[in-house]
Amino acid sequence: MDPLHIRTPLLRSGPLSGFSGTSIWLKMEALQPSGSFKIRGIGLACSERIRQGARSLVSSSGGNAGIAVAYSGDQLGVPVTVVVPATTTDTARERISSHGAEVIVEGSSWNEAHEHALALAGDGAAYIHPFDDPLIWRGHSTLIDEIAASGLEPDVIVASVGGAGLLCGILEGLHRNSWEHIPVIAVETQGADSLHQAVESGRLVELAAITSIATSLGSKRVCARALRWTSEHEIHSVVVTDASAVDSCLRFVTDHGVLVEPACGASLSTVYEPLDLLKENRDVLIVVCGGVGVTLEQLETWRDTL
Ligand SMILES: *Cc1c(COP(=O)(O)O)cnc(C)c1O
């Protein structure tokens, strides 16, 4: 069966390269049919579960994972229920229901929505985890295969981290393509820095609360596989402010005409507010992970209030 994701453009950014003095390459996951990279892993996981006999799909999500499950269910012709925390924006909720899925609001954080979704699963309804599943990582890893096939070998890869499914997929893809030597810069926002705290303390840490506005990065704990990867691969954990993530989204709209969430702005901010780590590199690849749970107005309000 054909995958549910598309092969996204890989662009050398004129504005960002000019600004930073290095070649900045953009893997445009914002252009996926679900608006973010999530459809890669989630599309694969949904297809596999249906192939194995599931008759419906259940998801819990801060937005983009739910949208990806809703999109997948629509494409595969099965019903979908998505449980979201109250923090999920109206835009994201509408986007989920626009694919014909049922939206249930439960709890104030992803963890609570997750518990409720788990209770709904079983009896032919397959629960699709937003990040902690080897099938999800395998699906996400296809983005590295596409970069390898393009002929570009980046010196470093920058990607945002929530529950770290994307990070695990990137690492799986790097190792499969014999790119073990390419370092990864893993970016989180303050108040959603569950990987950073885990790396600092050498064990999985559960954050007391998510205080960042980058709700798509708002997993209180990263998957265990991600922490193990930090001792098997060169991974630099970086934490940026919400304000610089938002500012980077606004600058990116001006530079590329593409609207992304602060979760993605966090990665872009390593160029707009240049990170020393990036300076010695010639070809920097940014995973423009996307996200549709935001409007231009919302970004401007955050800019004025943060
Ligand atoms: C889900 C998401 C992330 C984080 O991905 P994880 O696999 O949870 O680490 C980053 N950016 C966007 C836009 C997302 O939707």
Coordinates of C-alpha atoms and ligand atoms in Angstrom, one line a residue:
M1 CA 0.0 0.0 0.0
D2 CA 1.1 3.5 -0.7
P3 CA 2.2 5.5 2.4
L4 CA -0.2 8.2 3.6
H5 CA 2.6 10.8 3.8
I6 CA 4.1 12.6 0.8
R7 CA 7.8 13.2 -0.1
T8 CA 8.3 16.8 1.0
P9 CA 10.5 19.4 -0.6
L10 CA 14.0 19.9 0.6
L11 CA 14.9 23.6 0.0
R12 CA 18.1 25.6 0.5
S13 CA 16.7 28.7 2.2
G14 CA 18.0 31.9 0.6
P15 CA 16.8 34.2 3.5
L16 CA 18.1 32.0 6.3
S17 CA 21.4 31.1 4.5
G18 CA 22.0 34.8 3.8
F19 CA 21.3 35.7 7.4
S20 CA 23.4 33.0 9.0
G21 CA 26.3 32.7 6.5
T22 CA 25.9 28.9 6.2
S23 CA 23.7 26.8 4.0
I24 CA 20.4 26.3 5.7
W25 CA 18.4 23.5 4.3
L26 CA 14.7 23.1 5.1
K27 CA 12.9 19.7 5.1
M28 CA 9.4 21.1 4.6
E29 CA 7.2 18.8 6.7
A30 CA 4.8 21.7 7.2
L31 CA 3.6 20.7 3.7
Q32 CA 2.4 17.2 4.6
P33 CA -1.3 16.7 4.0
S34 CA -1.9 16.7 7.8
G35 CA 0.2 19.9 8.2
S36 CA 3.1 18.2 10.1
F37 CA 5.6 15.4 10.0
K38 CA 3.3 13.3 12.2
I39 CA 1.5 11.7 9.3
R40 CA 4.7 9.7 8.5
G41 CA 4.8 7.6 11.7
I42 CA 1.1 7.8 12.4
G43 CA 0.1 7.0 8.9
L44 CA 2.2 3.9 9.0
A45 CA 1.0 2.8 12.5
C46 CA -2.7 3.3 11.5
S47 CA -2.3 1.3 8.3
E48 CA -0.6 -1.5 10.1
R49 CA -3.2 -1.7 12.9
I50 CA -6.0 -1.8 10.3
R51 CA -4.2 -4.4 8.3
Q52 CA -4.0 -6.5 11.5
G53 CA -7.8 -6.3 11.9
A54 CA -8.6 -3.1 13.9
R55 CA -11.9 -1.6 12.9
S56 CA -11.5 1.9 14.4
L57 CA -8.8 4.2 15.7
V58 CA -8.4 6.1 19.0
S59 CA -5.9 8.9 19.7
S60 CA -5.0 11.4 22.4
S61 CA -3.2 14.5 21.3
G62 CA -2.2 18.1 21.8
G63 CA -3.3 18.6 18.2
N64 CA -1.1 17.4 15.3
A65 CA -1.0 13.7 16.2
G66 CA -4.8 13.8 16.5
I67 CA -5.1 15.5 13.1
A68 CA -2.8 12.9 11.6
V69 CA -4.9 10.0 13.0
A70 CA -8.1 11.7 11.8
Y71 CA -6.6 12.1 8.3
S72 CA -5.4 8.5 8.3
G73 CA -8.7 7.1 9.4
D74 CA -10.5 9.2 6.7
Q75 CA -8.0 7.8 4.0
L76 CA -8.3 4.3 5.3
G77 CA -12.1 4.4 5.7
V78 CA -12.4 3.7 9.4
P79 CA -14.0 5.8 12.3
V80 CA -11.7 7.8 14.5
T81 CA -12.1 9.2 18.1
V82 CA -9.6 11.8 19.3
V83 CA -9.3 12.8 23.0
V84 CA -7.7 16.2 23.5
P85 CA -6.8 18.2 26.6
A86 CA -8.6 21.5 27.2
T87 CA -5.4 23.4 26.2
T88 CA -5.8 22.3 22.5
T89 CA -6.7 25.3 20.3
D90 CA -10.0 25.6 18.5
T91 CA -8.2 25.6 15.2
A92 CA -6.7 22.2 15.9
R93 CA -10.0 20.8 17.2
E94 CA -11.8 22.0 14.1
R95 CA -9.1 20.6 11.9
I96 CA -9.6 17.2 13.6
S97 CA -13.3 17.2 13.1
S98 CA -13.0 18.4 9.5
H99 CA -11.6 14.9 8.8
G100 CA -14.8 13.3 10.1
A101 CA -13.3 12.3 13.5
E102 CA -15.1 12.6 16.8
V103 CA -13.4 15.0 19.3
I104 CA -13.7 14.5 23.1
V105 CA -12.2 17.1 25.5
E106 CA -10.8 15.5 28.7
G107 CA -8.3 16.8 31.2
S108 CA -5.9 19.8 31.3
S109 CA -2.8 18.1 29.9
W110 CA -1.9 15.4 27.4
N111 CA -1.3 12.8 30.1
E112 CA -5.0 13.0 31.3
A113 CA -6.3 12.9 27.7
H114 CA -4.0 9.9 27.1
E115 CA -5.5 7.9 30.1
H116 CA -9.0 8.5 28.8
A117 CA -8.1 7.5 25.3
L118 CA -6.5 4.2 26.6
A119 CA -9.8 3.5 28.4
L120 CA -11.7 3.8 25.1
A121 CA -9.4 1.5 23.2
G122 CA -9.7 -2.3 22.9
D123 CA -12.5 -4.4 21.3
G124 CA -11.4 -3.6 17.7
A125 CA -10.5 0.0 18.5
A126 CA -6.7 0.5 18.1
Y127 CA -5.0 3.1 20.3
I128 CA -2.4 5.1 18.3
H129 CA 0.3 6.5 20.6
P130 CA 1.5 10.0 19.5
F131 CA 5.2 9.2 19.9
D132 CA 6.1 6.0 21.9
D133 CA 5.9 3.2 19.4
P134 CA 8.6 1.6 17.1
L135 CA 6.2 1.8 14.1
I136 CA 5.9 5.6 14.6
W137 CA 9.7 5.9 14.7
R138 CA 10.0 3.8 11.5
G139 CA 7.5 6.0 9.8
H140 CA 9.3 9.2 10.9
S141 CA 12.6 7.8 9.8
T142 CA 11.5 8.0 6.1
L143 CA 12.3 11.7 6.2
I144 CA 16.0 10.9 6.6
D145 CA 15.7 8.4 3.7
E146 CA 14.4 11.2 1.5
I147 CA 17.3 13.5 2.4
A148 CA 19.8 10.7 1.7
A149 CA 18.2 10.1 -1.7
S150 CA 18.5 13.8 -2.6
G151 CA 22.3 13.6 -2.5
L152 CA 22.7 16.2 0.3
E153 CA 24.7 15.1 3.3
P154 CA 24.0 17.6 6.1
D155 CA 26.7 18.4 8.7
V156 CA 24.1 18.7 11.4
I157 CA 20.3 18.2 11.8
V158 CA 18.1 20.4 14.0
A159 CA 14.7 19.1 15.2
S160 CA 12.2 19.9 17.9
V161 CA 11.4 17.5 20.7
G162 CA 8.1 16.8 22.5
G163 CA 7.7 13.2 23.5
A164 CA 10.7 12.5 21.2
G165 CA 9.1 10.3 18.5
L166 CA 10.5 12.5 15.8
L167 CA 13.9 12.4 17.4
C168 CA 13.8 8.5 17.6
G169 CA 12.7 8.4 13.9
I170 CA 15.5 10.7 12.8
L171 CA 18.1 8.6 14.7
E172 CA 16.8 5.4 13.2
G173 CA 16.9 6.9 9.8
L174 CA 20.5 8.2 10.3
H175 CA 21.8 4.8 11.4
R176 CA 20.0 3.0 8.6
N177 CA 21.7 5.3 6.1
S178 CA 25.2 5.0 7.7
W179 CA 25.0 8.5 9.0
E180 CA 25.9 7.7 12.6
H181 CA 28.4 10.6 12.5
I182 CA 25.8 13.3 11.9
P183 CA 25.0 15.1 15.1
V184 CA 21.5 16.1 16.0
I185 CA 20.5 19.3 17.8
A186 CA 17.3 18.5 19.8
V187 CA 15.4 21.7 20.6
E188 CA 12.7 22.2 23.3
T189 CA 11.1 25.3 24.8
Q190 CA 11.4 26.3 28.5
G191 CA 8.6 24.7 30.4
A192 CA 8.4 21.7 27.9
D193 CA 12.0 20.6 28.4
S194 CA 11.5 17.0 29.4
L195 CA 14.4 15.7 27.3
H196 CA 16.8 18.3 28.6
Q197 CA 16.0 17.5 32.2
A198 CA 16.3 13.8 31.5
V199 CA 19.8 14.3 29.9
E200 CA 20.9 16.5 32.8
S201 CA 19.8 14.0 35.5
G202 CA 20.7 10.8 33.5
R203 CA 17.2 9.3 33.9
L204 CA 13.6 9.9 32.7
V205 CA 12.1 12.9 34.4
E206 CA 8.4 13.7 34.6
L207 CA 7.8 17.5 34.5
A208 CA 5.4 18.7 37.2
A209 CA 3.5 20.8 34.6
I210 CA 3.9 22.1 31.0
T211 CA 4.3 25.9 31.2
S212 CA 5.4 26.5 27.6
I213 CA 2.9 27.8 25.0
A214 CA 4.4 25.3 22.5
T215 CA 1.7 22.7 23.4
S216 CA 2.9 20.3 20.7
L217 CA 6.1 19.9 22.7
G218 CA 4.1 19.5 25.9
S219 CA 4.8 15.9 26.8
K220 CA 5.7 15.7 30.5
R221 CA 8.1 12.8 29.8
V222 CA 10.0 11.7 26.7
C223 CA 10.0 8.1 25.6
A224 CA 12.6 5.8 27.1
R225 CA 14.2 5.1 23.7
A226 CA 15.1 8.8 23.3
L227 CA 17.1 8.9 26.5
R228 CA 19.0 5.7 25.5
W229 CA 19.8 7.3 22.1
T230 CA 21.5 10.2 23.9
S231 CA 24.3 7.7 25.0
E232 CA 24.5 6.1 21.5
H233 CA 24.6 9.2 19.3
E234 CA 25.9 12.8 19.5
I235 CA 22.8 14.7 20.5
H236 CA 22.9 18.2 21.8
S237 CA 19.9 19.2 23.9
V238 CA 19.0 22.9 23.6
V239 CA 16.3 24.9 25.3
V240 CA 14.9 28.1 23.9
T241 CA 12.3 30.6 25.2
D242 CA 8.7 30.7 24.0
A243 CA 9.4 34.3 23.0
S244 CA 12.1 33.3 20.5
A245 CA 10.1 30.4 19.2
V246 CA 7.1 32.8 18.5
D247 CA 9.4 35.4 17.0
S248 CA 11.0 32.8 14.7
C249 CA 7.5 31.7 13.5
L250 CA 6.7 35.3 12.6
R251 CA 10.0 35.8 10.8
F252 CA 9.5 32.5 8.9
V253 CA 6.2 33.7 7.6
T254 CA 7.9 36.8 6.2
D255 CA 10.8 34.8 4.8
H256 CA 9.0 31.8 3.4
G257 CA 5.3 32.5 3.5
V258 CA 4.7 29.4 5.6
L259 CA 2.9 29.4 8.9
V260 CA 4.2 27.0 11.6
E261 CA 3.6 26.5 15.3
P262 CA 6.0 27.6 18.1
A263 CA 6.9 23.9 18.4
C264 CA 8.5 24.3 15.0
G265 CA 9.6 27.9 15.6
A266 CA 11.8 26.5 18.4
S267 CA 14.0 24.7 15.8
L268 CA 14.0 27.8 13.5
S269 CA 15.1 30.0 16.4
T270 CA 18.6 28.2 16.3
V271 CA 19.1 30.1 13.1
Y272 CA 17.3 33.4 13.8
E273 CA 19.0 33.7 17.2
P274 CA 22.2 32.0 16.1
L275 CA 23.3 29.1 18.2
D276 CA 27.1 28.8 18.6
L277 CA 26.9 25.1 17.9
L278 CA 25.7 25.8 14.3
K279 CA 28.5 28.2 13.4
E280 CA 31.2 25.7 12.3
N281 CA 28.8 23.8 10.0
R282 CA 28.5 24.2 6.3
D283 CA 25.2 22.5 5.6
V284 CA 22.6 22.7 8.4
L285 CA 19.4 20.8 8.0
I286 CA 16.3 22.1 9.8
V287 CA 13.3 19.8 10.1
V288 CA 10.4 22.3 9.5
C289 CA 8.1 20.0 11.5
G290 CA 5.1 22.3 10.9
G291 CA 1.9 22.3 12.9
V292 CA -1.5 23.7 12.1
G293 CA -2.8 24.6 15.6
V294 CA -2.0 28.3 15.3
T295 CA -3.1 31.4 13.5
L296 CA -1.1 34.5 12.6
E297 CA -3.2 36.5 15.1
Q298 CA -2.4 34.1 17.9
L299 CA 1.3 34.4 17.1
E300 CA 1.0 38.2 17.2
T301 CA -0.8 38.1 20.5
W302 CA 1.9 35.9 22.0
R303 CA 4.6 38.2 20.6
D304 CA 2.9 41.2 22.4
T305 CA 2.4 39.5 25.7
L306 CA 5.3 37.2 26.3
Ligands
LIG1 C1 4.5 16.5 17.7 C2 5.2 17.7 17.2 C3 6.5 17.9 17.7 C4 7.2 17.0 18.6 O1 7.3 15.7 18.1 P1 7.6 14.5 19.2 O2 7.6 13.3 18.3 O3 6.5 14.4 20.2 O4 8.9 14.8 19.8 C5 7.2 19.0 17.2 N1 6.6 19.9 16.3 C6 5.3 19.7 15.9 C7 4.7 20.7 15.0 C8 4.6 18.6 16.3 O5 3.3 18.4 15.9

